Short mmCIF file of C-alpha atoms in Angstrom, two decimals:
data_model
loop_
_atom_site.label_atom_id
_atom_site.label_comp_id
_atom_site.label_asym_id
_atom_site.label_seq_id
_atom_site.Cartn_x
_atom_site.Cartn_y
_atom_site.Cartn_z
CA UNK A 1 -16.99 135.80 -18.18
CA UNK A 2 -19.65 134.51 -20.92
CA UNK A 3 -18.99 134.80 -24.56
CA UNK A 4 -22.82 136.13 -25.14
CA UNK A 5 -23.00 137.98 -22.01
CA UNK A 6 -25.66 135.18 -21.23
CA UNK A 7 -27.93 136.72 -23.81
CA UNK A 8 -30.37 134.46 -25.99
CA UNK A 9 -31.32 135.79 -29.42
CA UNK A 10 -31.25 136.78 -33.11
CA UNK A 11 -29.94 139.69 -35.34
CA UNK A 12 -30.96 140.68 -38.73
CA UNK A 13 -30.25 142.69 -40.77
CA UNK A 14 -31.44 142.64 -43.86
CA UNK A 15 -30.05 145.52 -47.53
CA UNK A 16 -27.17 145.95 -45.41
CA UNK A 17 -24.62 147.22 -47.42
CA UNK A 18 -21.12 148.05 -47.02
CA UNK A 19 -20.55 150.78 -50.07
CA UNK A 20 -21.96 153.09 -46.96
CA UNK A 21 -19.43 152.65 -44.42
CA UNK A 22 -16.43 152.09 -46.04
CA UNK A 23 -15.13 155.61 -46.57
CA UNK A 24 -15.79 155.58 -42.90
CA UNK A 25 -12.98 152.60 -43.09
CA UNK A 26 -11.46 155.00 -44.55
CA UNK A 27 -11.37 151.64 -47.26
CA UNK A 28 -10.74 152.86 -51.53
CA UNK A 29 -15.14 152.16 -53.00
CA UNK A 30 -15.84 148.35 -53.97
CA UNK A 31 -12.73 146.83 -51.46
CA UNK A 32 -15.80 145.46 -49.39
CA UNK A 33 -18.94 145.70 -51.15
CA UNK A 34 -16.72 144.51 -54.74
CA UNK A 35 -16.31 140.68 -52.97
CA UNK A 36 -19.89 140.51 -51.38
CA UNK A 37 -21.51 142.31 -54.75
CA UNK A 38 -24.59 145.11 -53.87
CA UNK A 39 -26.67 145.12 -50.31
CA UNK A 40 -27.56 142.35 -48.85
CA UNK A 41 -28.53 140.24 -45.54
CA UNK A 42 -26.99 139.11 -42.23
CA UNK A 43 -28.81 137.02 -39.70
CA UNK A 44 -27.32 135.66 -36.00
CA UNK A 45 -29.07 133.69 -33.90
CA UNK A 46 -27.45 132.94 -31.24
CA UNK A 47 -27.62 130.77 -27.73
CA UNK A 48 -25.75 130.76 -23.89
CA UNK A 49 -27.20 128.25 -22.04
CA UNK A 50 -24.69 125.77 -20.32
CA UNK A 51 -22.13 125.78 -24.31
CA UNK A 52 -21.98 128.89 -26.01
CA UNK A 53 -23.22 128.97 -29.54
CA UNK A 54 -23.98 130.83 -33.13
CA UNK A 55 -25.03 130.27 -36.79
CA UNK A 56 -24.19 133.39 -38.68
CA UNK A 57 -25.42 133.82 -42.12
CA UNK A 58 -24.79 135.23 -45.14
CA UNK A 59 -27.26 136.06 -47.80
CA UNK A 60 -25.58 138.68 -50.72
CA UNK A 61 -25.36 138.90 -54.48
CA UNK A 62 -22.47 137.59 -54.84
CA UNK A 63 -21.52 135.80 -50.61
CA UNK A 64 -22.85 133.02 -49.93
CA UNK A 65 -22.37 131.70 -46.51
CA UNK A 66 -23.45 129.46 -43.39
CA UNK A 67 -20.74 128.99 -40.35
CA UNK A 68 -21.22 127.16 -36.96
CA UNK A 69 -19.61 128.28 -33.89
CA UNK A 70 -19.69 126.62 -30.31
CA UNK A 71 -17.50 127.52 -26.89
CA UNK A 72 -16.71 123.46 -26.21
CA UNK A 73 -15.55 122.29 -22.65
CA UNK A 74 -15.73 123.70 -18.98
CA UNK A 75 -16.35 126.82 -17.71
CA UNK A 76 -11.49 128.15 -17.71
CA UNK A 77 -11.08 125.51 -19.85
CA UNK A 78 -13.55 126.05 -22.49
CA UNK A 79 -12.24 127.22 -26.19
CA UNK A 80 -14.34 127.94 -29.69
CA UNK A 81 -14.52 125.94 -32.31
CA UNK A 82 -16.15 127.17 -35.90
CA UNK A 83 -17.18 125.55 -39.22
CA UNK A 84 -18.96 125.95 -42.10
CA UNK A 85 -19.21 127.13 -45.73
CA UNK A 86 -18.30 129.69 -47.46
CA UNK A 87 -18.33 130.47 -50.98
CA UNK A 88 -18.76 133.84 -53.63
CA UNK A 89 -18.68 135.11 -57.26
CA UNK A 90 -16.36 137.33 -57.78
CA UNK A 91 -16.27 139.48 -61.13
CA UNK A 92 -13.71 140.57 -63.32
CA UNK A 93 -13.70 144.19 -61.84
CA UNK A 94 -13.40 142.83 -58.64
CA UNK A 95 -10.48 140.82 -59.69
CA UNK A 96 -9.09 143.42 -60.58
CA UNK A 97 -9.39 144.88 -57.87
CA UNK A 98 -8.23 142.68 -55.73
CA UNK A 99 -4.99 141.86 -58.08
CA UNK A 100 -4.11 145.13 -57.99
CA UNK A 101 -5.63 145.55 -61.63
CA UNK A 102 -7.56 148.31 -61.40
CA UNK A 103 -5.27 150.93 -63.23
CA UNK A 104 -2.97 149.12 -65.19
CA UNK A 105 -4.50 149.87 -69.00
CA UNK A 106 -2.34 146.48 -70.34
CA UNK A 107 -3.69 143.63 -67.78
CA UNK A 108 -7.35 142.51 -66.75
CA UNK A 109 -9.39 139.23 -66.02
CA UNK A 110 -11.88 138.56 -69.15
CA UNK A 111 -14.70 136.89 -66.13
CA UNK A 112 -15.98 135.88 -62.43
CA UNK A 113 -14.22 133.30 -60.87
CA UNK A 114 -16.03 131.38 -58.46
CA UNK A 115 -13.24 131.11 -54.77
CA UNK A 116 -15.64 127.78 -52.55
CA UNK A 117 -14.26 127.29 -49.57
CA UNK A 118 -14.60 124.52 -46.95
CA UNK A 119 -14.29 125.38 -43.14
CA UNK A 120 -14.05 122.13 -41.76
CA UNK A 121 -12.51 122.98 -38.24
CA UNK A 122 -11.17 126.46 -36.44
CA UNK A 123 -11.30 126.52 -32.89
CA UNK A 124 -8.78 128.63 -30.32
CA UNK A 125 -8.03 128.45 -26.81
CA UNK A 126 -11.31 130.56 -24.51
CA UNK A 127 -9.23 133.02 -22.29
CA UNK A 128 -10.77 133.95 -18.78
CA UNK A 129 -12.58 136.48 -20.23
CA UNK A 130 -14.12 134.94 -24.03
CA UNK A 131 -11.10 136.10 -26.04
CA UNK A 132 -9.63 133.80 -28.06
CA UNK A 133 -5.82 133.10 -28.27
CA UNK A 134 -5.90 134.17 -31.90
CA UNK A 135 -1.90 132.60 -31.40
CA UNK A 136 -3.04 128.78 -30.25
CA UNK A 137 -5.68 128.31 -32.64
CA UNK A 138 -5.92 125.61 -35.52
CA UNK A 139 -7.81 125.24 -38.49
CA UNK A 140 -8.16 123.12 -41.19
CA UNK A 141 -10.07 124.60 -44.69
CA UNK A 142 -9.93 123.34 -48.38
CA UNK A 143 -11.46 124.57 -52.03
CA UNK A 144 -11.50 125.20 -55.49
CA UNK A 145 -11.44 128.66 -57.50
CA UNK A 146 -12.93 128.04 -60.70
CA UNK A 147 -10.51 128.85 -64.43
CA UNK A 148 -9.39 132.06 -64.18
CA UNK A 149 -9.75 134.10 -68.01
CA UNK A 150 -6.78 136.73 -67.91
CA UNK A 151 -6.03 139.83 -71.06
CA UNK A 152 -2.53 140.95 -71.21
CA UNK A 153 -2.07 143.46 -74.43
CA UNK A 154 2.12 145.10 -75.16
CA UNK A 155 3.14 148.09 -76.24
CA UNK A 156 1.90 147.47 -79.74
CA UNK A 157 -1.76 146.75 -79.35
CA UNK A 158 -1.42 142.93 -79.18
CA UNK A 159 -3.57 140.99 -77.86
CA UNK A 160 -3.27 138.01 -75.26
CA UNK A 161 -5.29 135.44 -73.36
CA UNK A 162 -4.27 133.92 -70.80
CA UNK A 163 -6.20 130.73 -68.83
CA UNK A 164 -5.52 128.33 -65.78
CA UNK A 165 -7.65 125.15 -65.54
CA UNK A 166 -9.55 124.43 -61.91
CA UNK A 167 -7.50 125.14 -58.40
CA UNK A 168 -7.89 122.97 -55.85
CA UNK A 169 -7.10 124.92 -52.40
CA UNK A 170 -5.91 123.08 -48.65
CA UNK A 171 -4.50 125.29 -45.86
CA UNK A 172 -4.11 123.48 -42.23
CA UNK A 173 -1.85 124.63 -39.24
CA UNK A 174 -1.60 122.70 -35.72
CA UNK A 175 -0.62 126.39 -34.39
CA UNK A 176 -1.41 128.72 -36.57
CA UNK A 177 1.40 130.77 -34.85
CA UNK A 178 3.85 127.34 -35.20
CA UNK A 179 3.62 126.85 -39.23
CA UNK A 180 0.88 126.68 -41.88
CA UNK A 181 0.51 124.53 -44.08
CA UNK A 182 -1.03 125.40 -47.73
CA UNK A 183 -1.73 123.55 -51.13
CA UNK A 184 -3.01 124.32 -54.68
CA UNK A 185 -3.19 121.85 -56.79
CA UNK A 186 -4.47 122.37 -60.92
CA UNK A 187 -4.34 119.39 -63.04
CA UNK A 188 -5.36 120.82 -66.16
CA UNK A 189 -2.96 121.25 -68.35
CA UNK A 190 -4.42 122.13 -71.71
CA UNK A 191 -5.24 125.10 -69.70
CA UNK A 192 -3.11 128.87 -70.36
CA UNK A 193 -0.84 127.99 -67.25
CA UNK A 194 -0.58 123.58 -67.34
CA UNK A 195 -0.81 122.12 -64.30
CA UNK A 196 0.50 122.94 -61.01
CA UNK A 197 1.56 122.45 -57.66
CA UNK A 198 2.15 123.92 -55.54
CA UNK A 199 2.97 122.76 -50.83
CA UNK A 200 3.36 125.29 -48.24
CA UNK A 201 4.63 126.00 -45.15
CA UNK A 202 5.15 128.52 -43.49
CA UNK A 203 6.72 128.95 -39.67
CA UNK A 204 6.22 131.93 -37.85
CA UNK A 205 3.44 133.36 -40.20
CA UNK A 206 2.05 135.20 -37.38
CA UNK A 207 5.61 137.00 -36.82
CA UNK A 208 7.61 140.63 -38.92
CA UNK A 209 9.98 137.52 -40.73
CA UNK A 210 7.98 134.63 -41.74
CA UNK A 211 9.81 131.65 -42.51
CA UNK A 212 9.07 129.50 -46.14
CA UNK A 213 9.51 126.45 -47.04
CA UNK A 214 7.75 124.68 -49.88
CA UNK A 215 7.72 123.46 -53.21
CA UNK A 216 6.37 124.41 -56.52
CA UNK A 217 6.58 122.05 -59.46
CA UNK A 218 4.36 122.97 -62.89
CA UNK A 219 4.96 120.97 -66.36
CA UNK A 220 3.54 122.13 -69.60
CA UNK A 221 3.01 125.95 -69.28
CA UNK A 222 3.02 127.74 -73.23
CA UNK A 223 5.57 130.42 -73.09
CA UNK A 224 3.71 132.10 -74.38
CA UNK A 225 1.84 132.11 -71.07
CA UNK A 226 5.49 133.52 -69.32
CA UNK A 227 5.70 136.11 -71.86
CA UNK A 228 2.36 137.50 -71.25
CA UNK A 229 2.79 137.79 -67.47
CA UNK A 230 6.64 139.34 -67.82
CA UNK A 231 6.12 141.41 -70.64
CA UNK A 232 8.72 140.63 -72.69
CA UNK A 233 7.34 140.74 -75.41
CA UNK A 234 7.60 137.59 -76.64
CA UNK A 235 11.74 136.79 -76.04
CA UNK A 236 10.70 133.93 -73.54
CA UNK A 237 8.91 132.07 -76.46
CA UNK A 238 11.62 132.97 -79.24
CA UNK A 239 14.43 131.76 -77.05
CA UNK A 240 13.56 129.26 -74.70
CA UNK A 241 10.49 127.34 -76.86
CA UNK A 242 6.62 126.07 -77.21
CA UNK A 243 6.58 125.03 -73.67
CA UNK A 244 8.58 125.22 -70.32
CA UNK A 245 8.46 122.83 -66.94
CA UNK A 246 9.24 124.51 -63.52
CA UNK A 247 10.51 122.94 -60.60
CA UNK A 248 11.16 125.77 -57.85
CA UNK A 249 12.48 124.92 -53.71
CA UNK A 250 12.78 126.73 -51.10
CA UNK A 251 14.28 125.98 -47.99
CA UNK A 252 14.38 127.85 -45.34
CA UNK A 253 13.21 131.51 -47.03
CA UNK A 254 12.67 134.59 -45.27
CA UNK A 255 13.44 138.96 -45.77
CA UNK A 256 16.93 138.02 -44.25
CA UNK A 257 17.53 134.21 -45.02
CA UNK A 258 17.59 131.69 -47.25
CA UNK A 259 17.71 129.34 -49.86
CA UNK A 260 15.99 128.48 -53.11
CA UNK A 261 16.88 125.74 -56.34
CA UNK A 262 15.78 125.67 -60.22
CA UNK A 263 15.36 123.66 -62.32
CA UNK A 264 13.51 124.95 -65.71
CA UNK A 265 13.49 122.46 -69.07
CA UNK A 266 11.64 124.15 -72.13
CA UNK A 267 11.58 122.88 -76.02
CA UNK A 268 14.94 125.00 -76.37
CA UNK A 269 16.59 124.91 -73.16
CA UNK A 270 17.83 123.33 -69.77
CA UNK A 271 18.41 124.79 -67.15
CA UNK A 272 19.37 124.29 -63.45
CA UNK A 273 20.14 126.85 -61.23
CA UNK A 274 22.94 125.90 -58.04
CA UNK A 275 21.08 127.11 -54.81
CA UNK A 276 21.22 130.55 -54.19
CA UNK A 277 20.55 132.06 -50.49
CA UNK A 278 20.08 135.93 -49.80
CA UNK A 279 22.38 137.39 -47.75
CA UNK A 280 23.12 141.09 -47.46
CA UNK A 281 20.97 142.39 -49.67
CA UNK A 282 21.38 139.48 -52.89
CA UNK A 283 20.77 136.83 -54.06
CA UNK A 284 23.89 135.00 -54.26
CA UNK A 285 25.06 131.30 -55.53
CA UNK A 286 25.93 129.08 -52.64
CA UNK A 287 28.50 126.59 -53.47
CA UNK A 288 27.49 124.76 -56.56
CA UNK A 289 27.81 127.23 -60.41
CA UNK A 290 24.05 126.93 -61.82
CA UNK A 291 24.66 125.70 -65.56
CA UNK A 292 22.29 126.49 -68.58
CA UNK A 293 22.05 124.41 -72.15
CA UNK A 294 20.70 126.50 -74.78
CA UNK A 295 19.08 124.98 -78.38
CA UNK A 296 21.10 127.87 -80.69
CA UNK A 297 18.27 129.04 -82.90
CA UNK A 298 17.88 132.16 -84.65
CA UNK A 299 16.90 134.57 -81.60
CA UNK A 300 19.46 132.40 -79.49
CA UNK A 301 21.78 134.10 -81.71
CA UNK A 302 20.82 137.48 -83.17
CA UNK A 303 18.80 138.11 -79.68
CA UNK A 304 21.55 136.76 -76.60
CA UNK A 305 24.61 136.21 -78.62
CA UNK A 306 25.70 139.08 -80.63
CA UNK A 307 24.48 141.45 -77.58
CA UNK A 308 27.79 139.94 -76.17
CA UNK A 309 29.68 140.23 -79.71
CA UNK A 310 28.28 140.62 -83.21
CA UNK A 311 30.72 138.07 -84.26
CA UNK A 312 28.67 135.41 -82.50
CA UNK A 313 25.18 136.66 -84.71
CA UNK A 314 26.93 134.16 -87.57
CA UNK A 315 27.96 131.33 -85.04
CA UNK A 316 26.59 128.20 -85.85
CA UNK A 317 27.16 124.77 -83.47
CA UNK A 318 25.97 121.88 -83.34
CA UNK A 319 25.70 121.10 -79.78
CA UNK A 320 23.68 124.67 -78.98
CA UNK A 321 25.34 127.18 -75.85
CA UNK A 322 26.34 125.70 -72.26
CA UNK A 323 26.18 128.38 -69.85
CA UNK A 324 28.21 127.96 -67.32
CA UNK A 325 27.42 130.25 -63.88
CA UNK A 326 30.33 131.02 -61.90
CA UNK A 327 29.25 133.69 -59.25
CA UNK A 328 27.00 135.39 -59.30
CA UNK A 329 24.15 138.86 -56.62
CA UNK A 330 21.88 139.71 -57.84
CA UNK A 331 20.33 142.86 -55.76
CA UNK A 332 16.95 142.86 -53.75
CA UNK A 333 16.39 146.51 -54.16
CA UNK A 334 15.97 146.66 -57.76
CA UNK A 335 19.12 148.24 -57.65
CA UNK A 336 21.08 146.76 -60.80
CA UNK A 337 24.27 148.88 -60.33
CA UNK A 338 25.02 146.66 -57.86
CA UNK A 339 24.19 143.14 -60.06
CA UNK A 340 27.72 141.18 -60.55
CA UNK A 341 28.46 138.08 -62.26
CA UNK A 342 31.30 136.10 -63.32
CA UNK A 343 29.76 132.88 -66.54
CA UNK A 344 31.66 131.36 -69.13
CA UNK A 345 30.55 130.77 -72.33
CA UNK A 346 30.94 126.89 -74.15
CA UNK A 347 30.10 126.48 -78.43
CA UNK A 348 32.12 123.54 -78.60
CA UNK A 349 32.89 122.78 -81.78
CA UNK A 350 31.53 126.09 -84.33
CA UNK A 351 32.08 127.97 -87.47
CA UNK A 352 31.68 131.23 -88.61
CA UNK A 353 28.67 131.55 -91.29
CA UNK A 354 28.89 133.79 -94.01
CA UNK A 355 25.12 135.09 -93.80
CA UNK A 356 25.45 138.19 -96.48
#
């Protein structure tokens, strides 16, 4: 078998507009054409001497690409190799579609984002019919995403603008069916998301239930960012303080199993969530209790403690509030009627203050 059936030549398409074929493919309008930015050109040059090779050039308003393909090795033992680069400018409304925000009335991206991807190497064995064996493929790429600007509106109409710093990406795999390693890093601590460092290893990524090991570290996150993203109307900032640092470690995490541990360090609080596991449709503590220490701010006293008993609204304690979570079952199906927890609330030496 031959990769190009022994042919040699060039195919050039000008004014190629995928918006016209999206309905035929069953895609929502703009799903592909939005990424490309409109009609553009596609050129493919190919030849099949001793070593079959091809060059693909993409020239669209929002997407440029230059990719090289080559079938290396002896006949019967060939490997398809790919290298090259892609650069894309995604409009704000395209980002909304990709993030499924186009139907949201309160959240939207404010400006375009630039994405650059360099395919350092990609290869896959070819079978006797010259078809690539994707599970056995290897891949290495790096890239960048420009700063993102995002706006969210709460129920009262108040607007909050969030901004990330530039993000560096890395993806690599020696064999796709075995493991894929990904990382994302942003060192812009002055951004709305603070500094971010994410490392993931995904085992069995091509299967029905991939397994994830990884660590997420983020420092200096403004609480306003979390409030805006979660729609908590400022509650996180009032209870935890102005900034949050977070570390989340996942071990063997899948749809049905795995362990998560979390440490959150905020201006007014420190929270150590002991490892939790996925078990029977619930998140449960593995062994150790989880401990949270909160400064006794007015928000903690009036919103958290007073919800337990009105008398706590008038409590003053010098050491803050210590909460020990001894057992915990969080339903993963979202049915909070199944939620169950046992905790101890320790105010230390406390006194009641008459506030009139």
